[in-house]
CSV table of C-alpha atoms and ligand atoms in Angstrom, one decimal:
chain,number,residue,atom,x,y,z
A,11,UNK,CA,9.8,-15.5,-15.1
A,12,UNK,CA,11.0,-16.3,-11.4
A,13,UNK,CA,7.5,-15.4,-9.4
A,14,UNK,CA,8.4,-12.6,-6.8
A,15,UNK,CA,6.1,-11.9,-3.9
A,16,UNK,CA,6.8,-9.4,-0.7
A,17,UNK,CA,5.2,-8.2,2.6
A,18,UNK,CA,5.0,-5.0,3.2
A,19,UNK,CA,4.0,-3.4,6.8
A,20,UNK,CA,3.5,-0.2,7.9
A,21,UNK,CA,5.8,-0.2,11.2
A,22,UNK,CA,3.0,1.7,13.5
A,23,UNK,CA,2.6,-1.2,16.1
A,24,UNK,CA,3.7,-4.4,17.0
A,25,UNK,CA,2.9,-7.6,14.2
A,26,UNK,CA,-0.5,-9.1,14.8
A,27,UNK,CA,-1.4,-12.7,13.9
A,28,UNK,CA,-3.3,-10.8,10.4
A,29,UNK,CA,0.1,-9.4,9.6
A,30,UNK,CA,1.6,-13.3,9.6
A,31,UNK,CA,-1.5,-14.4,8.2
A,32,UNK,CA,-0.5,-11.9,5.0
A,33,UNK,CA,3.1,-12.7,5.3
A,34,UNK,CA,2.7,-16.4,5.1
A,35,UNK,CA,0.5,-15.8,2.2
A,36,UNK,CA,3.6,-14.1,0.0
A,37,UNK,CA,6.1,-16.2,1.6
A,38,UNK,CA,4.7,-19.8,1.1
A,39,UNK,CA,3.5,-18.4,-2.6
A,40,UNK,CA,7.0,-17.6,-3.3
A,41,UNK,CA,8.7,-20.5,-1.8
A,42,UNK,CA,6.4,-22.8,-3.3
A,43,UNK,CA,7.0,-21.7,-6.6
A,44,UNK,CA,11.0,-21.8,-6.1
A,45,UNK,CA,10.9,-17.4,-6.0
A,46,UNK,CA,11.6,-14.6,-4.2
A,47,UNK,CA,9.9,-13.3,-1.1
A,48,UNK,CA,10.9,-10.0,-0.5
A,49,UNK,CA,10.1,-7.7,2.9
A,50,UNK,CA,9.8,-4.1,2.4
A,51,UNK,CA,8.7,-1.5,5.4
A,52,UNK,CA,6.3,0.6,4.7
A,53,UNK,CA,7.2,3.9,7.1
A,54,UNK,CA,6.6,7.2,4.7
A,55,UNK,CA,4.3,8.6,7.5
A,56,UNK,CA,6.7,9.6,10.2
A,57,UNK,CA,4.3,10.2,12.2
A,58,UNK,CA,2.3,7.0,12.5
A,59,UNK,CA,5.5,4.6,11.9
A,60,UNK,CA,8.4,4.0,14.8
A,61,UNK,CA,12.0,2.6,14.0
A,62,UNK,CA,11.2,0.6,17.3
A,63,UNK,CA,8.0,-1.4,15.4
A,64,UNK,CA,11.1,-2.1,12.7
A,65,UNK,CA,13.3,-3.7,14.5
A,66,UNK,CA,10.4,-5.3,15.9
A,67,UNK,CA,9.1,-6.7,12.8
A,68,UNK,CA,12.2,-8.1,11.4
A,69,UNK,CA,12.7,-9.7,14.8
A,70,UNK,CA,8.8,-11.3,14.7
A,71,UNK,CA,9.0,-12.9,11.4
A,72,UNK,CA,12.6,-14.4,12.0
A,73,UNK,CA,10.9,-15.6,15.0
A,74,UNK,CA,7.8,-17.1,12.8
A,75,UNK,CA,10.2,-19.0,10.8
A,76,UNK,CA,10.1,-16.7,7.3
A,77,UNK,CA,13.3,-15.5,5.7
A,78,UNK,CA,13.0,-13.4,3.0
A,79,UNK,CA,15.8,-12.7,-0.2
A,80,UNK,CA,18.1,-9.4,-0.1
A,81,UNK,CA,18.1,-6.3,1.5
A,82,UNK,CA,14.6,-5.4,3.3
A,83,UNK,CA,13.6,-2.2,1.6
A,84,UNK,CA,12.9,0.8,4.1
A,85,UNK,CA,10.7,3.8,2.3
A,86,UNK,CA,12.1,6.3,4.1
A,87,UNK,CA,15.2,6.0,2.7
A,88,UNK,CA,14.1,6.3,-0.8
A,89,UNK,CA,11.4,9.5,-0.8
A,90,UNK,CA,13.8,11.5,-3.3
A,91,UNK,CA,12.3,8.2,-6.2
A,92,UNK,CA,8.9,8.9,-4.7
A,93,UNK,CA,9.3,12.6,-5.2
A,94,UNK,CA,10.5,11.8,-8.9
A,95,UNK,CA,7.6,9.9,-10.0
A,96,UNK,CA,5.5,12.9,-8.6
A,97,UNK,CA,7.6,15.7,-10.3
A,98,UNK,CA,6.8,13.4,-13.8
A,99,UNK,CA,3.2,13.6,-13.4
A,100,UNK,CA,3.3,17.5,-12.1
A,101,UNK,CA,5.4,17.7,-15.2
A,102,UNK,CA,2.7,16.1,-17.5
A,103,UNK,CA,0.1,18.1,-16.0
A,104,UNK,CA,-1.7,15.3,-13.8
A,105,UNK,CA,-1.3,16.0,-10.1
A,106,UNK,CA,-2.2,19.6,-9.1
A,107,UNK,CA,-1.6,21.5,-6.0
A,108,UNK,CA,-4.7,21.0,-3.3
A,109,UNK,CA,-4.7,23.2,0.3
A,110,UNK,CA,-8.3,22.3,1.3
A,111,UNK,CA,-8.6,20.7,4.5
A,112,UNK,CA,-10.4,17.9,5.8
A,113,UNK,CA,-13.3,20.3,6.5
A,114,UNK,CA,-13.5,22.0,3.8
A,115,UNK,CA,-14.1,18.8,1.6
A,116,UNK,CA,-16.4,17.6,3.8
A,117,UNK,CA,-18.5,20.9,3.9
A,118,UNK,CA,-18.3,21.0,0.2
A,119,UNK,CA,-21.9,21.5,-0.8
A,120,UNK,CA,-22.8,18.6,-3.5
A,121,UNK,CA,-19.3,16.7,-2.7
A,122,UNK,CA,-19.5,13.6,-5.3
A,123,UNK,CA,-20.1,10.7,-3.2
A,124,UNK,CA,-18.1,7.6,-4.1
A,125,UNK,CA,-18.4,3.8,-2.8
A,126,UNK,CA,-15.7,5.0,0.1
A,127,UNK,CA,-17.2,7.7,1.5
A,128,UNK,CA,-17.5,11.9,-0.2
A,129,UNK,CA,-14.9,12.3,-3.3
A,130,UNK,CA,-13.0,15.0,-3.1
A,131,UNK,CA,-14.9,18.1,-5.1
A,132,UNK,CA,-12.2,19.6,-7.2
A,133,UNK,CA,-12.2,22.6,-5.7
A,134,UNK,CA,-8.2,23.1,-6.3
A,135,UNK,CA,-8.6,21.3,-9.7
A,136,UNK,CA,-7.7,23.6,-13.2
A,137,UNK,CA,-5.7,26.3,-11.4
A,138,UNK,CA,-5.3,29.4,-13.3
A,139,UNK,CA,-1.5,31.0,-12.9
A,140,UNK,CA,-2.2,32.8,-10.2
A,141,UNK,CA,-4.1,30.2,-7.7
A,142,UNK,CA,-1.7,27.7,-8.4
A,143,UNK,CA,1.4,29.9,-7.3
A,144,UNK,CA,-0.3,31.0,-4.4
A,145,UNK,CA,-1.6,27.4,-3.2
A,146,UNK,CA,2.1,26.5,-3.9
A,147,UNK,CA,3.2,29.3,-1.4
A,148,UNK,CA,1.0,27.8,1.5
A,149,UNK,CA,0.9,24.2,2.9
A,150,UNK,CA,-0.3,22.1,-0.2
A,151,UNK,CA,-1.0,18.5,-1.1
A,152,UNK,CA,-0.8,17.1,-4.5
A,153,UNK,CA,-3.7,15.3,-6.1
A,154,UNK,CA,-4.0,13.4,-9.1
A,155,UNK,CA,-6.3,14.6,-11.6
A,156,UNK,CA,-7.8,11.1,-13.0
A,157,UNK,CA,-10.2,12.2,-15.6
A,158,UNK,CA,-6.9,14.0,-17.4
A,159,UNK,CA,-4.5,10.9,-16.4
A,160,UNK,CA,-7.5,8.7,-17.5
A,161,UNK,CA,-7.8,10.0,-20.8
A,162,UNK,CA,-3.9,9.7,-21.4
A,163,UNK,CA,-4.0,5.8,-21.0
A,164,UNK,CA,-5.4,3.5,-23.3
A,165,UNK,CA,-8.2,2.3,-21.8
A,166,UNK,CA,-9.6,-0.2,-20.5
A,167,UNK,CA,-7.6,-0.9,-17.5
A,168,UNK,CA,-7.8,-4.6,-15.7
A,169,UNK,CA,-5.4,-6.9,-13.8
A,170,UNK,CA,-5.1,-10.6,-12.6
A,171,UNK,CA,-7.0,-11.3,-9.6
A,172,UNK,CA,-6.0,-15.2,-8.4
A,173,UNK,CA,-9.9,-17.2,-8.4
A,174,UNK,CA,-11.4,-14.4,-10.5
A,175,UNK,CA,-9.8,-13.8,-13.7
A,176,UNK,CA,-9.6,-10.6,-15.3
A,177,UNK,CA,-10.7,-7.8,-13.7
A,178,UNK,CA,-11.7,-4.4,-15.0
A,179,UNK,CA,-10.3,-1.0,-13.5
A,180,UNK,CA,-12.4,1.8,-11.9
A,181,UNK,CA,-9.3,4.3,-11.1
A,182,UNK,CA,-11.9,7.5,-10.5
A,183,UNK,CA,-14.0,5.4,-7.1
A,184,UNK,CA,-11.7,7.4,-5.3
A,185,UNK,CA,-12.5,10.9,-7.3
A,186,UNK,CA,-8.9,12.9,-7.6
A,187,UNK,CA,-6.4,10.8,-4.7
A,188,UNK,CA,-3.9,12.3,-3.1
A,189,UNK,CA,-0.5,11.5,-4.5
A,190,UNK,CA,1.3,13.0,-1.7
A,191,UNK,CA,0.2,14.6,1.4
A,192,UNK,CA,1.0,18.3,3.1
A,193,UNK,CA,4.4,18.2,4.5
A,194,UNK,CA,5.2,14.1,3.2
A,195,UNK,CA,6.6,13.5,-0.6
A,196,UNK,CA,4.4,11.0,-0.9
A,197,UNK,CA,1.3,8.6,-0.5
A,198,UNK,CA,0.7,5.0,-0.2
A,199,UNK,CA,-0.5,4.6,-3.3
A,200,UNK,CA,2.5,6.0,-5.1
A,201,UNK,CA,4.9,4.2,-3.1
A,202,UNK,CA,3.4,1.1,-3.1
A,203,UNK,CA,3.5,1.3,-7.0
A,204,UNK,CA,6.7,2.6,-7.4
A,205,UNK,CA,8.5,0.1,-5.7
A,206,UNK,CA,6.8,-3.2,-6.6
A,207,UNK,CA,7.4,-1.8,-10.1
A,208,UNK,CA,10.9,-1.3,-9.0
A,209,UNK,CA,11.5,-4.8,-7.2
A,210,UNK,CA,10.2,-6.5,-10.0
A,211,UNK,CA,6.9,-8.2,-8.0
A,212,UNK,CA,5.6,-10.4,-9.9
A,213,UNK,CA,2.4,-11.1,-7.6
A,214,UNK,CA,1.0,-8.7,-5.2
A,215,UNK,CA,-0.6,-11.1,-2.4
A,216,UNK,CA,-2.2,-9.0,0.6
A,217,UNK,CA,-5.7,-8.1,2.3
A,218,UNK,CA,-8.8,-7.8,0.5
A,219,UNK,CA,-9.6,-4.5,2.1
A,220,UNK,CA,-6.8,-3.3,-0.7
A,221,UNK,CA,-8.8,-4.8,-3.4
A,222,UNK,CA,-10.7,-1.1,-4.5
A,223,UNK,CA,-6.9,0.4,-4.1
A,224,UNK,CA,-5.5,-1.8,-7.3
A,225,UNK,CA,-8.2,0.2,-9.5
A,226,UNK,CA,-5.9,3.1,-8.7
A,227,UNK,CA,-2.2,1.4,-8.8
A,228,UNK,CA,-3.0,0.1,-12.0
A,229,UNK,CA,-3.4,3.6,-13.5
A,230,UNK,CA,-0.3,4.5,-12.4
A,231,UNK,CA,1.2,1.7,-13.4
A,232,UNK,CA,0.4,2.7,-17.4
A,233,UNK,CA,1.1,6.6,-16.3
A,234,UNK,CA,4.1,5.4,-15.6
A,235,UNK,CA,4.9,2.4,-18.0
A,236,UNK,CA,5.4,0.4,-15.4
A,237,UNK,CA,5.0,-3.7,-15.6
A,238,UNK,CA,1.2,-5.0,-14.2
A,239,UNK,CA,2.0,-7.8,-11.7
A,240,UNK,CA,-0.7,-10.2,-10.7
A,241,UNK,CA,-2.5,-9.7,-7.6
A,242,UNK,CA,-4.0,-12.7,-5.0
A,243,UNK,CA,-6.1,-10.4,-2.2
A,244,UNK,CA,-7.0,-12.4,0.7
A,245,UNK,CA,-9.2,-13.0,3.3
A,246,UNK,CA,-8.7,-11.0,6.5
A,247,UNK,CA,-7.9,-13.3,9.6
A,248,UNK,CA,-10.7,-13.4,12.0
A,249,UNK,CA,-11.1,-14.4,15.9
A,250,UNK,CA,-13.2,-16.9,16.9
A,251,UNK,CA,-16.1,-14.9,17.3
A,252,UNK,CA,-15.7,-13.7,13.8
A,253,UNK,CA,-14.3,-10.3,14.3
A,254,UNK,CA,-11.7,-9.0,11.9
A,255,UNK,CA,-8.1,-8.7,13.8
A,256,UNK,CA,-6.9,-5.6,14.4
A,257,UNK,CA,-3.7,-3.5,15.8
A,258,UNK,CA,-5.8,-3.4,19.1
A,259,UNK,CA,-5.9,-6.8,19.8
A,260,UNK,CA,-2.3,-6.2,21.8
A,261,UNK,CA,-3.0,-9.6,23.1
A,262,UNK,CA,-2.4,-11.1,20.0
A,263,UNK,CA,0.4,-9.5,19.1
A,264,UNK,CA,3.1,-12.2,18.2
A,265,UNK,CA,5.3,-11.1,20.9
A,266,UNK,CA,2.9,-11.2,23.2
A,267,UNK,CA,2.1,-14.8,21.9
A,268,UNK,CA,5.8,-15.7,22.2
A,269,UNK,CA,6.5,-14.3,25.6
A,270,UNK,CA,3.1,-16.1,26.4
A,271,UNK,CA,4.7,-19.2,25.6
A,272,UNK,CA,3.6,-20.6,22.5
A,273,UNK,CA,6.1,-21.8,19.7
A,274,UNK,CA,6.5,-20.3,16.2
A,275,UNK,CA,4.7,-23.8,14.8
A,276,UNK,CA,2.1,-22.9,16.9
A,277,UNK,CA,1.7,-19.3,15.9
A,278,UNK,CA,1.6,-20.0,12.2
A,279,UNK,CA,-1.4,-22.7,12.8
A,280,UNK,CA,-3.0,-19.9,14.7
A,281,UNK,CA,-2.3,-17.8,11.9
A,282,UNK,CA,-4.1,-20.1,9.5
A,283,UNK,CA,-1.0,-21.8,8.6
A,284,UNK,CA,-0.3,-25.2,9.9
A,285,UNK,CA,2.2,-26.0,7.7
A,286,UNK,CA,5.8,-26.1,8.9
A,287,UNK,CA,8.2,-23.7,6.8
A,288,UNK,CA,11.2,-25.9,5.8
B,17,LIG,N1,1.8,-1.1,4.0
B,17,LIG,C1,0.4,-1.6,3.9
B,17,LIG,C2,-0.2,-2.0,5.2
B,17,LIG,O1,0.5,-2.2,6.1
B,17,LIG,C3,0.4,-2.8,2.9
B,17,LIG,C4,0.4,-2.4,1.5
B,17,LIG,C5,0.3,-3.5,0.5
B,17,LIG,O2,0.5,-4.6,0.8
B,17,LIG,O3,0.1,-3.1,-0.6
B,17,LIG,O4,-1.4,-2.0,5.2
């Protein structure tokens, strides 16, 4: 099987030197292994992502050296597959219609606390006929509910972490997840699913902080029957002082780097690649 990796950012700002340490991570994995590295933009939350940082990003990692195989794959054109994978699981009784707010989660008394912070309480959870139509009438989200989707799937649930081995599944750390928020067909989490499923990735490379999330995309991965890739969750790029790199570092931006003068060889070695792409 041809090993198939991709990069996948969210176009809310310019490309930071973390973004090109991730995407020389897929890239070099797929190009060292003779595969594909594909580039999909993650921009389901209009309003957080700008066509601007697009254009942007495809112009950055040209720049950096990476080329990547077919057509780049833009969420926002797809949300009617999104909204089908939600209608299955509405369909099969596993996502249910939630209209708390932030607030009223986090006043919840006795909220289930989980490793990330409160769970959500499950106030909306087990509708009778009449709550559900009228939550359905008002401004709703719709979240999964992972005990029930839990005990449809054959259990346990692991994956392929690169350096670890097999690794087993806790889907419920994040109590009952939102599948796809007020007023947007869809999360991250389903999308992200969904279309590595559907691009045939064969190896999910990208930041640890996205470790926790895999518990989660590998239950819907057997909701759905879709295939398990394997998964390689790096280290997070830091300064020299240690700090992780974030989106307000503008400085480090790799515009800002180019305009600044520095080559693409030298952005990569910054970027904790000193290898030259051939
Ligand atoms: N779009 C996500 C981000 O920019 C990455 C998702 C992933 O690699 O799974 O953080």
């Amino acid at each position: 099987m041809t090993l198939c990796t991709r990069f996948a950012p969210s176009p809310t700002g310019l490309l930071h030197l973390g973004h090109a340490h991730a995407a020389l991570h897929a890239w070099t994995a797929a190009r060292a292994a003779g595969g594909r590295f594909l580039l999909r933009i993650e921009d389901i939350d209009t309003q957080r992502c700008r066509p601007a940082f697009t254009v942007a990003i495809l112009r950055d990692l040209a720049w950096l050296g990476l080329d990547w195989d077919g057509e780049v794959r833009v969420q926002s054109e797809h949300l009617a597959e999104y909204q089908a994978v939600l209608d299955r699981l509405i369909d099969r009784g596993l996502a249910y219609p939630c209209t708390c707010t932030r607030a009223d989660i986090a006043q919840a008394a006795g909220a289930p606390q989980g490793g990330e912070g409160p769970l959500y309480p499950g106030t909306c959870r087990n509708p009778t006929t009449a709550e559900r139509a009228a939550r359905l009438a008002l401004p709703h989200a719709w979240r999964l509910d992972v005990a029930r989707a839990m005990a449809g799937v054959p259990g346990p649930l692991c994956f392929n972490e690169a350096g670890r081995g097999r690794l087993r599944c806790d889907p419920a750390r994040f109590g009952d997840v939102v599948l796809a928020r007020k007023g947007l067909g869809a999360s991250y989490h389903l999308c992200v699913t969904h279309d590595d499923a559907l691009q045939g990735v064969t190896l999910v490379t990208r930041a640890e902080d996205l470790l926790p999330a895999t518990d989660l995309h590998r239950l819907l991965q057997a909701l759905m029957g879709w295939p398990v890739p394997d998964y390689a969750h790096h280290g997070l790029l830091a300064d020299a002082t240690g700090r992780r790199l974030a989106k307000r570092d503008g400085a480090l931006s790799l515009a800002a780097l180019r305009e600044a003068g520095h080559s693409p060889a030298e952005v990569r070695a910054m970027a904790g690649w000193p290898e030259t792409p051939t």
